[in-house]
Amino acid sequence: MKHLLSLEKLPRADFEKILRDAAGFKRERGHHKTQPLAGQTWALMFSKSSTRTRVSFEVGIHELGGRPMFLNANDIQLGRGEPIKDTARVLGRMIHGAVIRTFAQADVEEFAAFSNIPTINALTDDEHPCQIIADIFTFQEKRGPIAGKTVAFIGDGACNVANSWIWTAAKFGFELRIAAPKKFQPSAALLKRAGGKISVSTDIQATAKGADLLYTDVWISMGKEAEAKERIKILTGYQINQSLVKLAKPGALVMHCLPAYRGKEIDDATLEAHADTIFEEAENRLHVQKAILNWAVS
Ligand code: CP
Ligand code: NVA
């Protein structure tokens, strides 16, 4: 039984297979030879908002021959307190796979443990594995192997997206630099467990200098809305803008997982100047997630 719950646990060979297959799914869109989800129903159980992840999984499951079933977690009994492990055991007897977006990482892990069906993490407070696989796919599509390159993450260095980047640095042999205020930096324990070449700093200019990729995510992740005022105050300045881009390597890529808040983590001019990359990154969620689904059932 294969689950994609965390990038920490995804073996490098499986990661590479997903990246390779994603290129094929992208090339062959509209005329796939295989329908690996034929006859299957996959649930998308979401407790948080989503545009890209929801749509790309619904379309991807459909194009692979399966039927997606969107379940707003608040509309099912889970939202009224039915335990995850009971929900998992019921769904596991009826459907073939689950894609879950929720708060606690422990909840997707519990679902996977009890459901006996492939389970994919579509974002938790701790990780966003599908996003970072698509990000690495996008980088490599445009710039070749990410090994030996430098990725600069600017902003909330303790969020799910940053965490998933952290789990990939050692696996792929690139340098990851994180610029974040002290309060939003990854813990020393996490960095130690991850290994690889990762540095954390409050100096955004030094972080961006010579980087091959400048990357950012929202300052206020879903579930952190109560901290909005404090976060904006502390994170102001941790922005990708034209002057920061000038410090990066000439021709450096700028990427954003989206949704973007212009004037906060990125300015409008920079987002628009790099829109081709950023929206291709969003499109690649579809191709990469088809490869993840195919991996999960093979
Ligand atoms: N990047 C991303 O996961 O977007 P959504 O929240 O719209 O799914
Ligand atoms: N860190 C963000 C990512 C959104 C795709 C959040 O969790 O809201």
mmCIF file with all atom_site columns, C-alpha atoms in Angstrom, residues 47-248:
data_model
loop_
_atom_site.group_PDB
_atom_site.id
_atom_site.type_symbol
_atom_site.label_atom_id
_atom_site.label_alt_id
_atom_site.label_comp_id
_atom_site.label_asym_id
_atom_site.label_entity_id
_atom_site.label_seq_id
_atom_site.pdbx_PDB_ins_code
_atom_site.Cartn_x
_atom_site.Cartn_y
_atom_site.Cartn_z
_atom_site.occupancy
_atom_site.B_iso_or_equiv
_atom_site.pdbx_formal_charge
_atom_site.auth_seq_id
_atom_site.auth_comp_id
_atom_site.auth_asym_id
_atom_site.auth_atom_id
_atom_site.pdbx_PDB_model_num
ATOM 1   C CA . SER A 1 47  ? -11.123 20.866 5.498   1.00 0.00 ? 47  SER A CA 1
ATOM 2   C CA . LYS A 1 48  ? -9.425  23.950 3.998   1.00 0.00 ? 48  LYS A CA 1
ATOM 3   C CA . SER A 1 49  ? -10.021 26.054 0.866   1.00 0.00 ? 49  SER A CA 1
ATOM 4   C CA . SER A 1 50  ? -8.359  25.127 -2.414  1.00 0.00 ? 50  SER A CA 1
ATOM 5   C CA . THR A 1 51  ? -8.339  26.129 -6.056  1.00 0.00 ? 51  THR A CA 1
ATOM 6   C CA . ARG A 1 52  ? -5.311  24.463 -7.634  1.00 0.00 ? 52  ARG A CA 1
ATOM 7   C CA . THR A 1 53  ? -5.132  21.286 -5.591  1.00 0.00 ? 53  THR A CA 1
ATOM 8   C CA . ARG A 1 54  ? -8.831  20.523 -5.772  1.00 0.00 ? 54  ARG A CA 1
ATOM 9   C CA . VAL A 1 55  ? -9.207  21.216 -9.487  1.00 0.00 ? 55  VAL A CA 1
ATOM 10  C CA . SER A 1 56  ? -5.989  19.463 -10.514 1.00 0.00 ? 56  SER A CA 1
ATOM 11  C CA . PHE A 1 57  ? -6.880  16.332 -8.535  1.00 0.00 ? 57  PHE A CA 1
ATOM 12  C CA . GLU A 1 58  ? -10.483 16.281 -9.797  1.00 0.00 ? 58  GLU A CA 1
ATOM 13  C CA . VAL A 1 59  ? -9.358  16.677 -13.411 1.00 0.00 ? 59  VAL A CA 1
ATOM 14  C CA . GLY A 1 60  ? -6.394  14.317 -12.978 1.00 0.00 ? 60  GLY A CA 1
ATOM 15  C CA . ILE A 1 61  ? -8.455  11.504 -11.452 1.00 0.00 ? 61  ILE A CA 1
ATOM 16  C CA . HIS A 1 62  ? -11.035 11.893 -14.206 1.00 0.00 ? 62  HIS A CA 1
ATOM 17  C CA . GLU A 1 63  ? -8.395  11.848 -16.975 1.00 0.00 ? 63  GLU A CA 1
ATOM 18  C CA . LEU A 1 64  ? -6.874  8.682  -15.514 1.00 0.00 ? 64  LEU A CA 1
ATOM 19  C CA . GLY A 1 65  ? -10.219 6.920  -15.815 1.00 0.00 ? 65  GLY A CA 1
ATOM 20  C CA . GLY A 1 66  ? -11.408 7.329  -12.227 1.00 0.00 ? 66  GLY A CA 1
ATOM 21  C CA . ARG A 1 67  ? -14.225 9.211  -10.547 1.00 0.00 ? 67  ARG A CA 1
ATOM 22  C CA . PRO A 1 68  ? -13.368 11.991 -8.109  1.00 0.00 ? 68  PRO A CA 1
ATOM 23  C CA . MET A 1 69  ? -15.774 12.554 -5.198  1.00 0.00 ? 69  MET A CA 1
ATOM 24  C CA . PHE A 1 70  ? -15.315 15.875 -3.423  1.00 0.00 ? 70  PHE A CA 1
ATOM 25  C CA . LEU A 1 71  ? -16.205 15.786 0.256   1.00 0.00 ? 71  LEU A CA 1
ATOM 26  C CA . ASN A 1 72  ? -16.171 19.005 2.185   1.00 0.00 ? 72  ASN A CA 1
ATOM 27  C CA . ALA A 1 73  ? -15.034 17.737 5.579   1.00 0.00 ? 73  ALA A CA 1
ATOM 28  C CA . ASN A 1 74  ? -17.649 19.930 7.253   1.00 0.00 ? 74  ASN A CA 1
ATOM 29  C CA . ASP A 1 75  ? -20.479 18.319 5.289   1.00 0.00 ? 75  ASP A CA 1
ATOM 30  C CA . ILE A 1 76  ? -19.697 14.771 6.337   1.00 0.00 ? 76  ILE A CA 1
ATOM 31  C CA . GLN A 1 77  ? -20.040 13.405 9.886   1.00 0.00 ? 77  GLN A CA 1
ATOM 32  C CA . LEU A 1 78  ? -16.328 14.064 10.432  1.00 0.00 ? 78  LEU A CA 1
ATOM 33  C CA . GLY A 1 79  ? -17.258 17.720 10.802  1.00 0.00 ? 79  GLY A CA 1
ATOM 34  C CA . ARG A 1 80  ? -19.613 16.798 13.654  1.00 0.00 ? 80  ARG A CA 1
ATOM 35  C CA . GLY A 1 81  ? -16.999 14.841 15.515  1.00 0.00 ? 81  GLY A CA 1
ATOM 36  C CA . GLU A 1 82  ? -16.965 11.344 14.003  1.00 0.00 ? 82  GLU A CA 1
ATOM 37  C CA . PRO A 1 83  ? -13.426 10.088 14.604  1.00 0.00 ? 83  PRO A CA 1
ATOM 38  C CA . ILE A 1 84  ? -10.957 9.999  11.718  1.00 0.00 ? 84  ILE A CA 1
ATOM 39  C CA . LYS A 1 85  ? -10.292 6.314  12.289  1.00 0.00 ? 85  LYS A CA 1
ATOM 40  C CA . ASP A 1 86  ? -13.996 5.473  11.912  1.00 0.00 ? 86  ASP A CA 1
ATOM 41  C CA . THR A 1 87  ? -14.363 7.667  8.809   1.00 0.00 ? 87  THR A CA 1
ATOM 42  C CA . ALA A 1 88  ? -11.267 5.958  7.387   1.00 0.00 ? 88  ALA A CA 1
ATOM 43  C CA . ARG A 1 89  ? -12.624 2.458  7.988   1.00 0.00 ? 89  ARG A CA 1
ATOM 44  C CA . VAL A 1 90  ? -15.952 3.310  6.344   1.00 0.00 ? 90  VAL A CA 1
ATOM 45  C CA . LEU A 1 91  ? -14.474 5.050  3.286   1.00 0.00 ? 91  LEU A CA 1
ATOM 46  C CA . GLY A 1 92  ? -11.809 2.375  2.932   1.00 0.00 ? 92  GLY A CA 1
ATOM 47  C CA . ARG A 1 93  ? -14.533 -0.205 2.334   1.00 0.00 ? 93  ARG A CA 1
ATOM 48  C CA . MET A 1 94  ? -16.217 1.862  -0.393  1.00 0.00 ? 94  MET A CA 1
ATOM 49  C CA . ILE A 1 95  ? -13.610 3.819  -2.330  1.00 0.00 ? 95  ILE A CA 1
ATOM 50  C CA . HIS A 1 96  ? -10.175 3.186  -3.791  1.00 0.00 ? 96  HIS A CA 1
ATOM 51  C CA . GLY A 1 97  ? -8.081  6.140  -2.643  1.00 0.00 ? 97  GLY A CA 1
ATOM 52  C CA . ALA A 1 98  ? -8.187  9.399  -0.700  1.00 0.00 ? 98  ALA A CA 1
ATOM 53  C CA . VAL A 1 99  ? -6.702  12.852 -1.145  1.00 0.00 ? 99  VAL A CA 1
ATOM 54  C CA . ILE A 1 100 ? -6.865  14.810 2.099   1.00 0.00 ? 100 ILE A CA 1
ATOM 55  C CA . ARG A 1 101 ? -6.351  18.498 2.905   1.00 0.00 ? 101 ARG A CA 1
ATOM 56  C CA . THR A 1 102 ? -6.529  19.216 6.600   1.00 0.00 ? 102 THR A CA 1
ATOM 57  C CA . PHE A 1 103 ? -4.840  20.774 9.620   1.00 0.00 ? 103 PHE A CA 1
ATOM 58  C CA . ALA A 1 104 ? -2.993  18.142 11.681  1.00 0.00 ? 104 ALA A CA 1
ATOM 59  C CA . GLN A 1 105 ? -0.451  15.898 9.950   1.00 0.00 ? 105 GLN A CA 1
ATOM 60  C CA . ALA A 1 106 ? -1.449  13.211 12.452  1.00 0.00 ? 106 ALA A CA 1
ATOM 61  C CA . ASP A 1 107 ? -4.935  13.152 10.906  1.00 0.00 ? 107 ASP A CA 1
ATOM 62  C CA . VAL A 1 108 ? -3.756  12.141 7.405   1.00 0.00 ? 108 VAL A CA 1
ATOM 63  C CA . GLU A 1 109 ? -1.448  9.587  8.973   1.00 0.00 ? 109 GLU A CA 1
ATOM 64  C CA . GLU A 1 110 ? -4.299  8.139  11.037  1.00 0.00 ? 110 GLU A CA 1
ATOM 65  C CA . PHE A 1 111 ? -6.555  8.020  7.971   1.00 0.00 ? 111 PHE A CA 1
ATOM 66  C CA . ALA A 1 112 ? -3.867  6.161  6.020   1.00 0.00 ? 112 ALA A CA 1
ATOM 67  C CA . ALA A 1 113 ? -3.308  3.719  8.879   1.00 0.00 ? 113 ALA A CA 1
ATOM 68  C CA . PHE A 1 114 ? -6.991  2.820  9.260   1.00 0.00 ? 114 PHE A CA 1
ATOM 69  C CA . SER A 1 115 ? -8.406  3.101  5.729   1.00 0.00 ? 115 SER A CA 1
ATOM 70  C CA . ASN A 1 116 ? -6.306  0.500  3.935   1.00 0.00 ? 116 ASN A CA 1
ATOM 71  C CA . ILE A 1 117 ? -6.452  2.595  0.728   1.00 0.00 ? 117 ILE A CA 1
ATOM 72  C CA . PRO A 1 118 ? -3.749  4.811  -0.854  1.00 0.00 ? 118 PRO A CA 1
ATOM 73  C CA . THR A 1 119 ? -3.822  8.197  0.879   1.00 0.00 ? 119 THR A CA 1
ATOM 74  C CA . ILE A 1 120 ? -2.321  11.422 -0.441  1.00 0.00 ? 120 ILE A CA 1
ATOM 75  C CA . ASN A 1 121 ? -1.544  14.503 1.638   1.00 0.00 ? 121 ASN A CA 1
ATOM 76  C CA . ALA A 1 122 ? -3.000  17.492 -0.246  1.00 0.00 ? 122 ALA A CA 1
ATOM 77  C CA . LEU A 1 123 ? -1.638  19.916 2.413   1.00 0.00 ? 123 LEU A CA 1
ATOM 78  C CA . THR A 1 124 ? -1.507  19.827 6.180   1.00 0.00 ? 124 THR A CA 1
ATOM 79  C CA . ASP A 1 125 ? -0.103  22.347 8.643   1.00 0.00 ? 125 ASP A CA 1
ATOM 80  C CA . ASP A 1 126 ? 3.209   20.471 8.372   1.00 0.00 ? 126 ASP A CA 1
ATOM 81  C CA . GLU A 1 127 ? 3.625   19.632 4.710   1.00 0.00 ? 127 GLU A CA 1
ATOM 82  C CA . HIS A 1 128 ? 2.547   20.194 1.119   1.00 0.00 ? 128 HIS A CA 1
ATOM 83  C CA . PRO A 1 129 ? 4.287   17.345 -0.716  1.00 0.00 ? 129 PRO A CA 1
ATOM 84  C CA . CYS A 1 130 ? 2.377   17.552 -4.029  1.00 0.00 ? 130 CYS A CA 1
ATOM 85  C CA . GLN A 1 131 ? 3.314   21.222 -4.346  1.00 0.00 ? 131 GLN A CA 1
ATOM 86  C CA . ILE A 1 132 ? 7.031   20.730 -3.903  1.00 0.00 ? 132 ILE A CA 1
ATOM 87  C CA . ILE A 1 133 ? 7.157   17.761 -6.296  1.00 0.00 ? 133 ILE A CA 1
ATOM 88  C CA . ALA A 1 134 ? 5.508   20.035 -8.891  1.00 0.00 ? 134 ALA A CA 1
ATOM 89  C CA . ASP A 1 135 ? 7.951   22.835 -8.020  1.00 0.00 ? 135 ASP A CA 1
ATOM 90  C CA . ILE A 1 136 ? 10.986  20.610 -8.546  1.00 0.00 ? 136 ILE A CA 1
ATOM 91  C CA . PHE A 1 137 ? 9.449   19.301 -11.771 1.00 0.00 ? 137 PHE A CA 1
ATOM 92  C CA . THR A 1 138 ? 8.957   22.892 -12.972 1.00 0.00 ? 138 THR A CA 1
ATOM 93  C CA . PHE A 1 139 ? 12.488  23.936 -12.035 1.00 0.00 ? 139 PHE A CA 1
ATOM 94  C CA . GLN A 1 140 ? 14.045  20.941 -13.788 1.00 0.00 ? 140 GLN A CA 1
ATOM 95  C CA . GLU A 1 141 ? 11.853  21.392 -16.852 1.00 0.00 ? 141 GLU A CA 1
ATOM 96  C CA . LYS A 1 142 ? 13.263  24.890 -17.263 1.00 0.00 ? 142 LYS A CA 1
ATOM 97  C CA . ARG A 1 143 ? 16.786  24.629 -15.882 1.00 0.00 ? 143 ARG A CA 1
ATOM 98  C CA . GLY A 1 144 ? 17.819  20.963 -15.833 1.00 0.00 ? 144 GLY A CA 1
ATOM 99  C CA . PRO A 1 145 ? 18.844  19.012 -12.738 1.00 0.00 ? 145 PRO A CA 1
ATOM 100 C CA . ILE A 1 146 ? 18.315  20.870 -9.470  1.00 0.00 ? 146 ILE A CA 1
ATOM 101 C CA . ALA A 1 147 ? 21.335  19.098 -7.943  1.00 0.00 ? 147 ALA A CA 1
ATOM 102 C CA . GLY A 1 148 ? 24.061  21.630 -7.198  1.00 0.00 ? 148 GLY A CA 1
ATOM 103 C CA . LYS A 1 149 ? 21.707  24.612 -7.596  1.00 0.00 ? 149 LYS A CA 1
ATOM 104 C CA . THR A 1 150 ? 20.706  27.151 -4.930  1.00 0.00 ? 150 THR A CA 1
ATOM 105 C CA . VAL A 1 151 ? 17.104  27.666 -3.865  1.00 0.00 ? 151 VAL A CA 1
ATOM 106 C CA . ALA A 1 152 ? 16.277  30.746 -1.764  1.00 0.00 ? 152 ALA A CA 1
ATOM 107 C CA . PHE A 1 153 ? 13.030  30.561 0.193   1.00 0.00 ? 153 PHE A CA 1
ATOM 108 C CA . ILE A 1 154 ? 11.904  33.974 1.417   1.00 0.00 ? 154 ILE A CA 1
ATOM 109 C CA . GLY A 1 155 ? 9.138   34.520 3.988   1.00 0.00 ? 155 GLY A CA 1
ATOM 110 C CA . ASP A 1 156 ? 7.439   32.188 6.465   1.00 0.00 ? 156 ASP A CA 1
ATOM 111 C CA . GLY A 1 157 ? 10.233  29.668 6.866   1.00 0.00 ? 157 GLY A CA 1
ATOM 112 C CA . ALA A 1 158 ? 8.226   27.551 9.306   1.00 0.00 ? 158 ALA A CA 1
ATOM 113 C CA . CYS A 1 159 ? 5.220   26.868 7.076   1.00 0.00 ? 159 CYS A CA 1
ATOM 114 C CA . ASN A 1 160 ? 4.159   23.630 5.377   1.00 0.00 ? 160 ASN A CA 1
ATOM 115 C CA . VAL A 1 161 ? 5.641   24.615 2.003   1.00 0.00 ? 161 VAL A CA 1
ATOM 116 C CA . ALA A 1 162 ? 9.018   25.503 3.545   1.00 0.00 ? 162 ALA A CA 1
ATOM 117 C CA . ASN A 1 163 ? 8.999   22.209 5.458   1.00 0.00 ? 163 ASN A CA 1
ATOM 118 C CA . SER A 1 164 ? 8.432   20.207 2.300   1.00 0.00 ? 164 SER A CA 1
ATOM 119 C CA . TRP A 1 165 ? 11.318  22.045 0.610   1.00 0.00 ? 165 TRP A CA 1
ATOM 120 C CA . ILE A 1 166 ? 13.476  21.164 3.616   1.00 0.00 ? 166 ILE A CA 1
ATOM 121 C CA . TRP A 1 167 ? 12.841  17.423 3.130   1.00 0.00 ? 167 TRP A CA 1
ATOM 122 C CA . THR A 1 168 ? 13.997  17.580 -0.491  1.00 0.00 ? 168 THR A CA 1
ATOM 123 C CA . ALA A 1 169 ? 17.332  19.423 -0.217  1.00 0.00 ? 169 ALA A CA 1
ATOM 124 C CA . ALA A 1 170 ? 19.404  16.446 0.910   1.00 0.00 ? 170 ALA A CA 1
ATOM 125 C CA . LYS A 1 171 ? 17.485  14.043 -1.354  1.00 0.00 ? 171 LYS A CA 1
ATOM 126 C CA . PHE A 1 172 ? 18.269  16.099 -4.483  1.00 0.00 ? 172 PHE A CA 1
ATOM 127 C CA . GLY A 1 173 ? 21.607  17.634 -3.473  1.00 0.00 ? 173 GLY A CA 1
ATOM 128 C CA . PHE A 1 174 ? 20.748  21.310 -3.821  1.00 0.00 ? 174 PHE A CA 1
ATOM 129 C CA . GLU A 1 175 ? 21.501  24.150 -1.422  1.00 0.00 ? 175 GLU A CA 1
ATOM 130 C CA . LEU A 1 176 ? 18.456  25.545 0.362   1.00 0.00 ? 176 LEU A CA 1
ATOM 131 C CA . ARG A 1 177 ? 18.720  28.979 1.947   1.00 0.00 ? 177 ARG A CA 1
ATOM 132 C CA . ILE A 1 178 ? 15.818  30.233 4.030   1.00 0.00 ? 178 ILE A CA 1
ATOM 133 C CA . ALA A 1 179 ? 15.360  33.919 4.894   1.00 0.00 ? 179 ALA A CA 1
ATOM 134 C CA . ALA A 1 180 ? 12.778  34.348 7.629   1.00 0.00 ? 180 ALA A CA 1
ATOM 135 C CA . PRO A 1 181 ? 12.331  36.339 10.811  1.00 0.00 ? 181 PRO A CA 1
ATOM 136 C CA . LYS A 1 182 ? 13.421  34.472 13.966  1.00 0.00 ? 182 LYS A CA 1
ATOM 137 C CA . LYS A 1 183 ? 9.832   33.699 14.923  1.00 0.00 ? 183 LYS A CA 1
ATOM 138 C CA . PHE A 1 184 ? 9.110   31.966 11.609  1.00 0.00 ? 184 PHE A CA 1
ATOM 139 C CA . GLN A 1 185 ? 12.235  29.893 11.138  1.00 0.00 ? 185 GLN A CA 1
ATOM 140 C CA . PRO A 1 186 ? 12.301  26.084 11.013  1.00 0.00 ? 186 PRO A CA 1
ATOM 141 C CA . SER A 1 187 ? 13.360  24.402 14.237  1.00 0.00 ? 187 SER A CA 1
ATOM 142 C CA . ALA A 1 188 ? 16.947  23.232 14.714  1.00 0.00 ? 188 ALA A CA 1
ATOM 143 C CA . ALA A 1 189 ? 15.613  19.710 15.341  1.00 0.00 ? 189 ALA A CA 1
ATOM 144 C CA . LEU A 1 190 ? 13.861  19.647 11.960  1.00 0.00 ? 190 LEU A CA 1
ATOM 145 C CA . LEU A 1 191 ? 16.981  20.885 10.155  1.00 0.00 ? 191 LEU A CA 1
ATOM 146 C CA . LYS A 1 192 ? 19.122  18.295 11.899  1.00 0.00 ? 192 LYS A CA 1
ATOM 147 C CA . ARG A 1 193 ? 16.747  15.496 10.932  1.00 0.00 ? 193 ARG A CA 1
ATOM 148 C CA . ALA A 1 194 ? 16.624  16.715 7.322   1.00 0.00 ? 194 ALA A CA 1
ATOM 149 C CA . GLY A 1 195 ? 20.393  17.022 6.836   1.00 0.00 ? 195 GLY A CA 1
ATOM 150 C CA . GLY A 1 196 ? 21.717  18.403 3.555   1.00 0.00 ? 196 GLY A CA 1
ATOM 151 C CA . LYS A 1 197 ? 22.976  21.906 2.862   1.00 0.00 ? 197 LYS A CA 1
ATOM 152 C CA . ILE A 1 198 ? 20.372  24.171 4.459   1.00 0.00 ? 198 ILE A CA 1
ATOM 153 C CA . SER A 1 199 ? 21.004  27.572 6.029   1.00 0.00 ? 199 SER A CA 1
ATOM 154 C CA . VAL A 1 200 ? 18.613  29.909 7.805   1.00 0.00 ? 200 VAL A CA 1
ATOM 155 C CA . SER A 1 201 ? 19.067  33.643 8.161   1.00 0.00 ? 201 SER A CA 1
ATOM 156 C CA . THR A 1 202 ? 17.263  36.933 8.681   1.00 0.00 ? 202 THR A CA 1
ATOM 157 C CA . ASP A 1 203 ? 19.357  38.487 5.904   1.00 0.00 ? 203 ASP A CA 1
ATOM 158 C CA . ILE A 1 204 ? 17.225  38.367 2.781   1.00 0.00 ? 204 ILE A CA 1
ATOM 159 C CA . GLN A 1 205 ? 19.835  39.977 0.520   1.00 0.00 ? 205 GLN A CA 1
ATOM 160 C CA . ALA A 1 206 ? 22.522  37.445 1.442   1.00 0.00 ? 206 ALA A CA 1
ATOM 161 C CA . THR A 1 207 ? 19.970  34.651 0.997   1.00 0.00 ? 207 THR A CA 1
ATOM 162 C CA . ALA A 1 208 ? 19.042  35.767 -2.510  1.00 0.00 ? 208 ALA A CA 1
ATOM 163 C CA . LYS A 1 209 ? 22.596  36.466 -3.675  1.00 0.00 ? 209 LYS A CA 1
ATOM 164 C CA . GLY A 1 210 ? 23.475  34.278 -6.673  1.00 0.00 ? 210 GLY A CA 1
ATOM 165 C CA . ALA A 1 211 ? 20.428  32.017 -6.163  1.00 0.00 ? 211 ALA A CA 1
ATOM 166 C CA . ASP A 1 212 ? 19.055  29.998 -9.087  1.00 0.00 ? 212 ASP A CA 1
ATOM 167 C CA . LEU A 1 213 ? 15.503  30.129 -7.740  1.00 0.00 ? 213 LEU A CA 1
ATOM 168 C CA . LEU A 1 214 ? 13.703  32.654 -5.544  1.00 0.00 ? 214 LEU A CA 1
ATOM 169 C CA . TYR A 1 215 ? 10.639  31.093 -3.954  1.00 0.00 ? 215 TYR A CA 1
ATOM 170 C CA . THR A 1 216 ? 7.954   32.359 -1.626  1.00 0.00 ? 216 THR A CA 1
ATOM 171 C CA . ASP A 1 217 ? 4.623   31.447 -0.065  1.00 0.00 ? 217 ASP A CA 1
ATOM 172 C CA . VAL A 1 218 ? 1.918   33.424 1.728   1.00 0.00 ? 218 VAL A CA 1
ATOM 173 C CA . TRP A 1 219 ? 2.707   35.037 5.077   1.00 0.00 ? 219 TRP A CA 1
ATOM 174 C CA . ILE A 1 220 ? -0.601  33.900 6.559   1.00 0.00 ? 220 ILE A CA 1
ATOM 175 C CA . SER A 1 221 ? -1.207  30.222 5.944   1.00 0.00 ? 221 SER A CA 1
ATOM 176 C CA . MET A 1 222 ? -4.682  28.748 6.255   1.00 0.00 ? 222 MET A CA 1
ATOM 177 C CA . GLY A 1 223 ? -5.494  28.290 9.918   1.00 0.00 ? 223 GLY A CA 1
ATOM 178 C CA . LYS A 1 224 ? -3.236  31.172 11.002  1.00 0.00 ? 224 LYS A CA 1
ATOM 179 C CA . GLU A 1 225 ? -5.725  33.948 10.308  1.00 0.00 ? 225 GLU A CA 1
ATOM 180 C CA . ALA A 1 226 ? -5.883  34.952 13.993  1.00 0.00 ? 226 ALA A CA 1
ATOM 181 C CA . GLU A 1 227 ? -2.173  35.839 13.773  1.00 0.00 ? 227 GLU A CA 1
ATOM 182 C CA . ALA A 1 228 ? -2.604  37.954 10.629  1.00 0.00 ? 228 ALA A CA 1
ATOM 183 C CA . LYS A 1 229 ? -1.770  41.316 12.183  1.00 0.00 ? 229 LYS A CA 1
ATOM 184 C CA . GLU A 1 230 ? 1.314   40.067 13.991  1.00 0.00 ? 230 GLU A CA 1
ATOM 185 C CA . ARG A 1 231 ? 2.522   38.112 10.973  1.00 0.00 ? 231 ARG A CA 1
ATOM 186 C CA . ILE A 1 232 ? 2.233   41.099 8.645   1.00 0.00 ? 232 ILE A CA 1
ATOM 187 C CA . LYS A 1 233 ? 4.185   43.205 11.115  1.00 0.00 ? 233 LYS A CA 1
ATOM 188 C CA . ILE A 1 234 ? 6.973   40.665 11.596  1.00 0.00 ? 234 ILE A CA 1
ATOM 189 C CA . LEU A 1 235 ? 7.208   39.477 7.987   1.00 0.00 ? 235 LEU A CA 1
ATOM 190 C CA . THR A 1 236 ? 7.137   42.898 6.335   1.00 0.00 ? 236 THR A CA 1
ATOM 191 C CA . GLY A 1 237 ? 10.363  43.188 4.367   1.00 0.00 ? 237 GLY A CA 1
ATOM 192 C CA . TYR A 1 238 ? 10.554  39.467 3.575   1.00 0.00 ? 238 TYR A CA 1
ATOM 193 C CA . GLN A 1 239 ? 9.336   40.127 0.067   1.00 0.00 ? 239 GLN A CA 1
ATOM 194 C CA . ILE A 1 240 ? 10.456  39.032 -3.378  1.00 0.00 ? 240 ILE A CA 1
ATOM 195 C CA . ASN A 1 241 ? 10.638  42.212 -5.433  1.00 0.00 ? 241 ASN A CA 1
ATOM 196 C CA . GLN A 1 242 ? 12.611  43.653 -8.310  1.00 0.00 ? 242 GLN A CA 1
ATOM 197 C CA . SER A 1 243 ? 15.568  44.715 -6.173  1.00 0.00 ? 243 SER A CA 1
ATOM 198 C CA . LEU A 1 244 ? 15.851  41.248 -4.625  1.00 0.00 ? 244 LEU A CA 1
ATOM 199 C CA . VAL A 1 245 ? 15.668  39.593 -8.052  1.00 0.00 ? 245 VAL A CA 1
ATOM 200 C CA . LYS A 1 246 ? 18.663  41.735 -9.141  1.00 0.00 ? 246 LYS A CA 1
ATOM 201 C CA . LEU A 1 247 ? 20.775  40.020 -6.460  1.00 0.00 ? 247 LEU A CA 1
ATOM 202 C CA . ALA A 1 248 ? 19.944  36.518 -7.691  1.00 0.00 ? 248 ALA A CA 1
#
